């Protein structure tokens, strides 16, 4: 009897240990401290994150923050599996394409009650990011850093051609005129790279043509529209004229590598690409705002901090992300040079991170920011989008056919989403 009781007691202890590990830890740290488990994928932000956690611990000495870095290739699978199993992190990085899927599944906590309770002013963040992380009218993520798109250029190639550098007055026509003069077929140098990529390429062109990728109410695709067709026709014309590498060339060699190796004079890229491109080109690197079509537009994306919908340390987790996304944490992020902070007015450190490069261009681009297009099933319709558009760039079908197919498939997927 005693032996049975001892076995039963052992089983109860084991079950208790398992249950305590689910949905975030209320305790379990050294000396009985509460524990906040944090998950993200980029170790380049480790030093900045550690500094921010020290600031948090000054007011919360009895809370232990445990950080796990998981490579991008495994991050989303591991995150969703753990959250669905009630054993996921309390705080984690979230991006735009995955946000609605997680929010609609209840895996992300609605922050609005906590915002109201603490009196947090969310107007300090870019409106495009607030919109991106809002689900059913409620904010579910606190912005951390952001990216906008600018026109990188090779000063040396412009100087050799005797041309003035790009500036805020440039349009599609100006870009094309200069791309023609900068193209040197004999030496394998292109005037411009017209990316077959969405974020740095055609998402911007569609918006600049006066169109949209997804409607504001997230019910309708903008691919099957005259504006989208105009954007793709213009982009393809630059390739056809030989001013830009072909789609096949871009599939074989990344556009950043082509530009960084001096094989192209201009390249539209993300703000976060600046350190890599500067390492390749040094002081030959310049950047300007994207040339305008019918209007100016720059796709903006950024990451937010999300809280597990089933965390047991809600208040502590909330206070942690307020530090990470607050003014002090954002200034630390800016000083690291990692990326442009999401908190308005904290950019100074980031602006100084590459003295010879006018990073203010990316901040200025936020004035005509267009949020990265997302919905609940972003991954599904983007898969259809990429297949159709890539086929058109490779000459396997017309853009009219590809855009109609992409639009029809996207609309069908959007119709199945939970609103």
Coordinates of C-alpha atoms in Angstrom, one line a residue:
X1 CA 0.0 0.0 0.0
X2 CA 2.8 2.4 1.0
X3 CA 4.6 1.5 -2.3
X4 CA 1.4 2.3 -4.3
X5 CA 1.0 5.6 -2.5
X6 CA 4.6 6.6 -3.1
X7 CA 4.2 5.8 -6.9
X8 CA 1.0 7.8 -7.0
X9 CA 2.6 10.7 -5.2
X10 CA 5.5 10.7 -7.7
X11 CA 3.0 10.7 -10.7
X12 CA 1.2 13.7 -9.1
X13 CA 4.5 15.6 -8.7
X14 CA 5.4 14.9 -12.4
X15 CA 2.0 16.1 -13.6
X16 CA 2.3 19.2 -11.6
X17 CA 5.7 19.9 -13.0
X18 CA 4.4 19.5 -16.6
X19 CA 1.4 21.7 -16.0
X20 CA 3.5 24.4 -14.4
X21 CA 5.5 24.6 -17.6
X22 CA 2.5 25.3 -19.8
X23 CA 1.3 28.7 -20.9
X24 CA 4.2 30.7 -19.5
X25 CA 5.9 30.3 -16.1
X26 CA 4.6 32.1 -13.1
X27 CA 7.7 30.8 -11.2
X28 CA 10.5 28.5 -11.8
X29 CA 13.4 30.9 -11.8
X30 CA 16.3 31.1 -9.3
X31 CA 15.2 31.7 -5.7
X32 CA 11.5 31.3 -6.7
X33 CA 11.5 34.3 -9.1
X34 CA 8.8 34.8 -11.7
X35 CA 10.1 33.9 -15.2
X36 CA 9.3 35.6 -18.5
X37 CA 10.3 33.5 -21.5
X38 CA 11.1 35.5 -24.6
X39 CA 11.5 34.2 -28.2
X40 CA 13.0 35.9 -31.3
X41 CA 15.2 34.9 -34.2
X42 CA 18.0 37.4 -34.7
X43 CA 21.0 37.3 -32.4
X44 CA 22.3 40.6 -33.9
X45 CA 20.0 42.3 -31.4
X46 CA 21.3 40.3 -28.4
X47 CA 23.4 43.1 -26.8
X48 CA 20.6 45.7 -27.1
X49 CA 18.1 43.3 -25.7
X50 CA 20.3 42.4 -22.8
X51 CA 20.7 46.2 -22.0
X52 CA 16.9 46.7 -22.1
X53 CA 16.3 43.7 -19.8
X54 CA 18.7 45.2 -17.3
X55 CA 16.6 48.4 -17.3
X56 CA 13.5 46.3 -16.8
X57 CA 15.1 44.4 -13.9
X58 CA 16.0 47.6 -12.1
X59 CA 12.2 47.9 -11.3
X60 CA 11.6 44.2 -11.3
X61 CA 14.5 42.5 -9.5
X62 CA 12.3 39.4 -8.7
X63 CA 11.6 38.6 -12.3
X64 CA 13.9 36.5 -14.5
X65 CA 13.9 37.1 -18.2
X66 CA 15.0 34.0 -20.3
X67 CA 15.7 34.7 -23.9
X68 CA 15.7 32.0 -26.7
X69 CA 17.0 32.7 -30.2
X70 CA 15.7 30.3 -32.8
X71 CA 16.9 30.6 -36.4
X72 CA 14.4 32.0 -38.9
X73 CA 14.1 28.7 -40.7
X74 CA 12.7 27.0 -37.6
X75 CA 11.2 29.9 -35.7
X76 CA 7.6 29.9 -37.0
X77 CA 7.1 26.2 -36.8
X78 CA 8.5 25.9 -33.3
X79 CA 6.6 29.0 -32.2
X80 CA 3.1 27.9 -33.4
X81 CA 3.5 24.4 -32.2
X82 CA 4.6 25.5 -28.7
X83 CA 1.8 28.1 -28.4
X84 CA -0.8 25.7 -29.6
X85 CA 0.4 23.3 -26.9
X86 CA 0.2 25.9 -24.2
X87 CA 3.9 25.8 -23.6
X88 CA 5.1 28.7 -25.8
X89 CA 7.0 31.8 -24.8
X90 CA 5.4 34.7 -22.9
X91 CA 6.8 37.3 -25.2
X92 CA 7.8 36.9 -28.8
X93 CA 8.6 38.6 -32.1
X94 CA 5.8 38.9 -34.6
X95 CA 5.9 40.0 -38.2
X96 CA 3.2 41.3 -40.5
X97 CA 2.6 38.3 -42.8
X98 CA 2.0 36.0 -39.8
X99 CA 0.1 38.4 -37.5
X100 CA -3.5 37.9 -38.6
X101 CA -3.1 34.1 -38.5
X102 CA -1.9 34.2 -34.9
X103 CA -4.3 36.9 -33.7
X104 CA -7.4 35.1 -35.2
X105 CA -6.3 31.9 -33.5
X106 CA -6.1 33.6 -30.0
X107 CA -2.4 33.0 -29.8
X108 CA -1.7 36.8 -29.2
X109 CA -3.1 38.8 -26.3
X110 CA -5.2 41.8 -27.1
X111 CA -3.2 44.7 -25.6
X112 CA -6.0 47.3 -25.5
X113 CA -7.0 46.6 -21.8
X114 CA -3.4 46.9 -20.8
X115 CA -2.9 50.0 -22.9
X116 CA -5.9 51.7 -21.3
X117 CA -4.8 50.6 -17.8
X118 CA -1.3 52.0 -18.2
X119 CA -2.3 55.1 -20.3
X120 CA 0.2 54.3 -23.0
X121 CA 0.3 56.7 -25.9
X122 CA 0.4 54.6 -29.1
X123 CA 0.6 57.7 -31.3
X124 CA 4.4 57.6 -30.7
X125 CA 4.5 54.8 -33.2
X126 CA 4.2 55.0 -37.0
X127 CA 0.5 54.7 -37.9
X128 CA 1.3 52.1 -40.6
X129 CA 2.7 49.8 -37.9
X130 CA -0.2 50.4 -35.6
X131 CA -2.6 49.4 -38.5
X132 CA -0.5 46.4 -39.3
X133 CA -0.8 44.9 -35.7
X134 CA -4.4 45.8 -35.2
X135 CA -6.9 43.0 -35.3
X136 CA -10.7 43.6 -35.1
X137 CA -10.0 47.1 -34.0
X138 CA -7.7 46.1 -31.1
X139 CA -3.9 46.5 -31.0
X140 CA -2.2 43.1 -30.5
X141 CA 1.5 44.0 -30.9
X142 CA 3.8 46.8 -29.6
X143 CA 6.0 48.0 -32.5
X144 CA 9.7 47.5 -32.1
X145 CA 11.5 48.5 -35.3
X146 CA 10.5 49.4 -38.8
X147 CA 11.8 49.3 -42.4
X148 CA 11.1 51.5 -45.3
X149 CA 12.3 51.4 -48.9
X150 CA 14.8 53.8 -50.5
X151 CA 16.8 54.0 -53.7
X152 CA 20.4 53.0 -53.1
X153 CA 22.9 54.2 -55.8
X154 CA 26.6 53.8 -56.6
X155 CA 28.2 57.3 -56.5
X156 CA 31.2 56.1 -58.4
X157 CA 29.2 55.0 -61.4
X158 CA 27.2 58.3 -61.4
X159 CA 30.4 60.3 -61.2
X160 CA 32.0 58.4 -64.1
X161 CA 28.8 59.1 -66.2
X162 CA 28.8 62.8 -65.2
X163 CA 25.3 62.5 -63.8
X164 CA 23.7 64.2 -60.7
X165 CA 22.8 61.9 -57.9
X166 CA 19.1 60.9 -57.4
X167 CA 17.0 63.2 -55.2
X168 CA 13.4 63.7 -54.0
X169 CA 12.4 65.3 -57.4
X170 CA 12.9 62.0 -59.3
X171 CA 10.0 60.2 -61.0
X172 CA 9.7 57.0 -63.0
X173 CA 10.7 59.0 -66.1
X174 CA 13.8 60.5 -64.4
X175 CA 14.9 57.1 -63.2
X176 CA 14.5 55.5 -66.7
X177 CA 16.4 58.4 -68.4
X178 CA 19.3 58.0 -66.0
X179 CA 19.2 54.2 -66.1
X180 CA 19.7 54.3 -69.9
X181 CA 22.7 56.6 -69.5
X182 CA 24.2 54.4 -66.7
X183 CA 23.8 51.1 -68.5
X184 CA 27.1 49.8 -69.8
X185 CA 26.5 46.6 -71.7
X186 CA 30.1 46.2 -72.7
X187 CA 31.2 46.0 -69.1
X188 CA 28.0 44.2 -67.8
X189 CA 26.8 47.1 -65.8
X190 CA 23.1 47.8 -65.5
X191 CA 21.6 51.2 -64.8
X192 CA 18.9 49.9 -62.4
X193 CA 17.7 46.7 -60.8
X194 CA 13.9 46.3 -61.2
X195 CA 13.4 43.7 -58.6
X196 CA 11.0 40.8 -59.2
X197 CA 10.7 40.9 -55.4
X198 CA 7.5 42.1 -53.8
X199 CA 8.6 44.3 -50.7
X200 CA 11.4 46.2 -52.5
X201 CA 9.8 46.0 -55.9
X202 CA 6.3 45.7 -57.3
X203 CA 4.4 46.4 -54.0
X204 CA 5.9 49.9 -54.2
X205 CA 5.3 50.3 -57.9
X206 CA 1.6 49.3 -57.6
X207 CA 1.1 51.9 -54.8
X208 CA 3.0 54.5 -56.8
X209 CA 0.7 53.9 -59.8
X210 CA -2.3 54.7 -57.5
X211 CA -3.3 51.1 -56.9
X212 CA -3.2 48.7 -53.9
X213 CA -2.3 45.1 -53.2
X214 CA -5.1 44.5 -50.8
X215 CA -8.1 46.8 -50.0
X216 CA -8.3 48.5 -46.6
X217 CA -11.0 46.2 -45.4
X218 CA -8.9 43.2 -46.5
X219 CA -11.7 41.8 -48.7
X220 CA -10.4 42.5 -52.2
X221 CA -7.2 42.0 -54.2
X222 CA -5.7 44.9 -56.2
X223 CA -3.7 42.7 -58.6
X224 CA -6.4 42.5 -61.3
X225 CA -6.6 46.3 -61.8
X226 CA -5.3 48.8 -64.4
X227 CA -2.9 50.3 -61.9
X228 CA -1.2 47.0 -61.1
X229 CA -0.9 46.2 -64.8
X230 CA 0.7 49.7 -65.4
X231 CA 3.2 49.1 -62.6
X232 CA 4.3 45.7 -64.0
X233 CA 4.4 46.9 -67.6
X234 CA 6.8 49.7 -66.5
X235 CA 9.0 47.4 -64.5
X236 CA 9.2 44.9 -67.4
X237 CA 10.0 47.6 -69.9
X238 CA 13.2 48.4 -68.0
X239 CA 14.2 44.8 -68.2
X240 CA 13.2 44.5 -71.9
X241 CA 15.4 47.6 -72.7
X242 CA 18.3 46.0 -71.0
X243 CA 18.5 48.6 -68.2
X244 CA 17.9 46.0 -65.6
X245 CA 18.9 42.3 -65.1
X246 CA 16.3 39.8 -66.3
X247 CA 14.2 37.8 -63.9
X248 CA 16.3 34.7 -64.6
X249 CA 19.5 36.6 -63.7
X250 CA 17.9 37.8 -60.5
X251 CA 16.8 34.2 -59.6
X252 CA 20.4 33.0 -60.1
X253 CA 22.1 35.9 -58.2
X254 CA 20.5 38.0 -55.5
X255 CA 19.8 41.6 -56.5
X256 CA 21.7 42.9 -53.4
X257 CA 24.8 40.9 -54.5
X258 CA 24.6 42.3 -58.1
X259 CA 24.4 45.9 -56.7
X260 CA 27.0 45.3 -54.0
X261 CA 29.4 44.0 -56.6
X262 CA 29.2 47.2 -58.6
X263 CA 27.2 45.6 -61.4
X264 CA 24.3 48.0 -61.1
X265 CA 24.1 51.8 -60.6
X266 CA 20.7 51.8 -58.7
X267 CA 18.8 49.4 -56.5
X268 CA 15.6 49.8 -54.4
X269 CA 16.3 48.3 -51.0
X270 CA 15.1 48.0 -47.4
X271 CA 16.6 50.3 -44.8
X272 CA 17.9 47.3 -42.9
X273 CA 20.1 46.5 -45.9
X274 CA 22.2 49.6 -45.2
X275 CA 25.0 48.0 -43.1
X276 CA 25.5 45.1 -45.6
X277 CA 25.6 47.4 -48.6
X278 CA 27.9 49.8 -46.9
X279 CA 30.3 47.0 -46.1
X280 CA 30.3 46.1 -49.8
X281 CA 30.6 49.6 -51.3
X282 CA 31.8 51.8 -48.5
X283 CA 31.6 55.5 -49.2
X284 CA 30.6 54.9 -52.8
X285 CA 27.1 54.1 -51.4
X286 CA 24.4 56.7 -51.5
X287 CA 20.6 56.6 -50.9
X288 CA 17.6 58.7 -52.0
X289 CA 13.8 58.5 -51.6
X290 CA 12.1 56.2 -54.1
X291 CA 11.2 58.0 -57.4
X292 CA 7.5 58.7 -57.7
X293 CA 5.0 57.4 -60.2
X294 CA 1.6 59.1 -60.1
X295 CA 2.3 59.5 -56.4
X296 CA 5.0 58.8 -53.8
X297 CA 4.9 55.5 -51.9
X298 CA 7.3 53.4 -49.8
X299 CA 6.3 50.0 -48.4
X300 CA 6.7 50.0 -44.6
X301 CA 7.1 46.8 -42.5
X302 CA 8.3 46.3 -39.0
X303 CA 8.3 43.8 -36.1
X304 CA 6.3 44.0 -32.9
X305 CA 6.5 42.4 -29.5
X306 CA 3.5 40.1 -28.9
X307 CA 2.3 38.5 -25.6
X308 CA 1.2 34.9 -25.4
X309 CA -2.6 34.8 -25.1
X310 CA -2.3 32.3 -22.3
X311 CA 0.7 33.7 -20.4
X312 CA 0.6 33.5 -16.6
X313 CA 2.8 36.5 -16.2
X314 CA 0.7 39.0 -18.1
X315 CA 1.5 42.2 -16.1
X316 CA 5.2 41.4 -16.0
X317 CA 5.3 40.6 -19.8
X318 CA 3.4 43.9 -20.5
X319 CA 5.9 45.9 -18.5
X320 CA 8.8 44.2 -20.2
X321 CA 7.6 45.1 -23.7
X322 CA 6.9 48.6 -22.6
X323 CA 10.6 48.9 -21.8
X324 CA 11.6 47.2 -25.1
X325 CA 9.4 49.4 -27.2
X326 CA 9.5 52.5 -25.0
X327 CA 11.7 55.5 -25.5
X328 CA 14.8 54.2 -23.6
X329 CA 14.7 50.8 -25.2
X330 CA 14.2 52.3 -28.7
X331 CA 17.2 54.7 -28.2
X332 CA 19.3 51.7 -27.3
X333 CA 18.1 49.9 -30.5
X334 CA 18.9 53.0 -32.6
X335 CA 22.4 53.3 -31.1
X336 CA 23.2 49.7 -32.0
X337 CA 22.6 50.5 -35.7
X338 CA 20.5 47.3 -36.0
X339 CA 17.5 49.0 -37.5
X340 CA 15.3 52.1 -37.6
X341 CA 13.4 52.2 -34.3
X342 CA 9.6 52.3 -34.3
X343 CA 9.2 55.1 -31.7
X344 CA 9.1 58.5 -33.3
X345 CA 12.0 60.8 -32.4
X346 CA 14.4 58.1 -31.2
X347 CA 16.2 57.7 -34.6
X348 CA 19.2 59.9 -33.9
X349 CA 21.6 57.0 -32.9
X350 CA 20.6 55.0 -36.0
X351 CA 21.0 58.0 -38.3
X352 CA 24.6 58.4 -37.1
X353 CA 25.4 54.7 -37.4
X354 CA 26.7 55.2 -41.0
X355 CA 28.0 58.8 -41.1
X356 CA 28.5 58.9 -44.9
X357 CA 25.0 57.6 -45.7
X358 CA 21.9 59.9 -45.5
X359 CA 19.7 57.5 -43.5
X360 CA 17.3 60.4 -42.9
X361 CA 15.9 59.4 -46.3
X362 CA 14.2 56.4 -44.8
X363 CA 12.7 58.4 -42.0
X364 CA 11.4 60.9 -44.5
X365 CA 9.9 58.1 -46.5
X366 CA 7.6 57.3 -43.6
X367 CA 5.6 60.4 -44.7
X368 CA 4.3 58.5 -47.7
X369 CA 4.3 55.0 -46.0
X370 CA 2.1 52.2 -47.3
X371 CA 1.7 49.3 -44.8
X372 CA 3.0 46.0 -46.0
X373 CA -0.1 44.2 -47.3
X374 CA -1.4 41.4 -44.9
X375 CA -4.5 39.5 -44.0
X376 CA -5.4 36.4 -42.1
X377 CA -4.2 34.1 -44.8
X378 CA -1.3 36.1 -46.2
X379 CA 0.9 33.1 -46.8
X380 CA -1.7 31.4 -48.9
X381 CA -2.4 34.2 -51.3
X382 CA 1.3 35.3 -51.5
X383 CA 2.1 31.8 -52.6
X384 CA -0.4 32.1 -55.5
X385 CA 0.8 35.6 -56.2
X386 CA 4.5 34.6 -56.5
X387 CA 3.8 31.7 -58.8
X388 CA 1.8 33.7 -61.2
X389 CA 3.9 36.9 -61.2
X390 CA 7.2 34.9 -61.5
X391 CA 5.8 33.0 -64.5
X392 CA 5.0 36.3 -66.2
X393 CA 8.5 37.7 -65.5
X394 CA 10.0 34.6 -67.0
X395 CA 7.9 35.0 -70.1
X396 CA 5.7 31.9 -69.6
X397 CA 2.5 34.0 -69.7
X398 CA 1.4 37.6 -70.1
X399 CA 1.1 39.9 -67.2
X400 CA -2.6 40.3 -68.0
X401 CA -3.2 36.6 -67.5
X402 CA -0.9 36.4 -64.5
X403 CA -2.5 39.3 -62.7
X404 CA -6.0 38.1 -63.4
X405 CA -5.1 34.7 -62.0
X406 CA -3.4 36.1 -59.0
X407 CA -6.3 38.4 -58.3
X408 CA -8.9 35.7 -58.7
X409 CA -7.0 33.3 -56.4
X410 CA -6.4 36.0 -53.8
X411 CA -10.1 37.0 -53.8
X412 CA -11.1 33.4 -53.3
X413 CA -8.7 33.0 -50.4
X414 CA -9.8 36.3 -48.8
X415 CA -13.5 35.2 -49.0
X416 CA -12.7 32.3 -46.7
X417 CA -11.1 34.4 -44.0
X418 CA -12.6 35.1 -40.6
X419 CA -13.5 38.7 -40.4

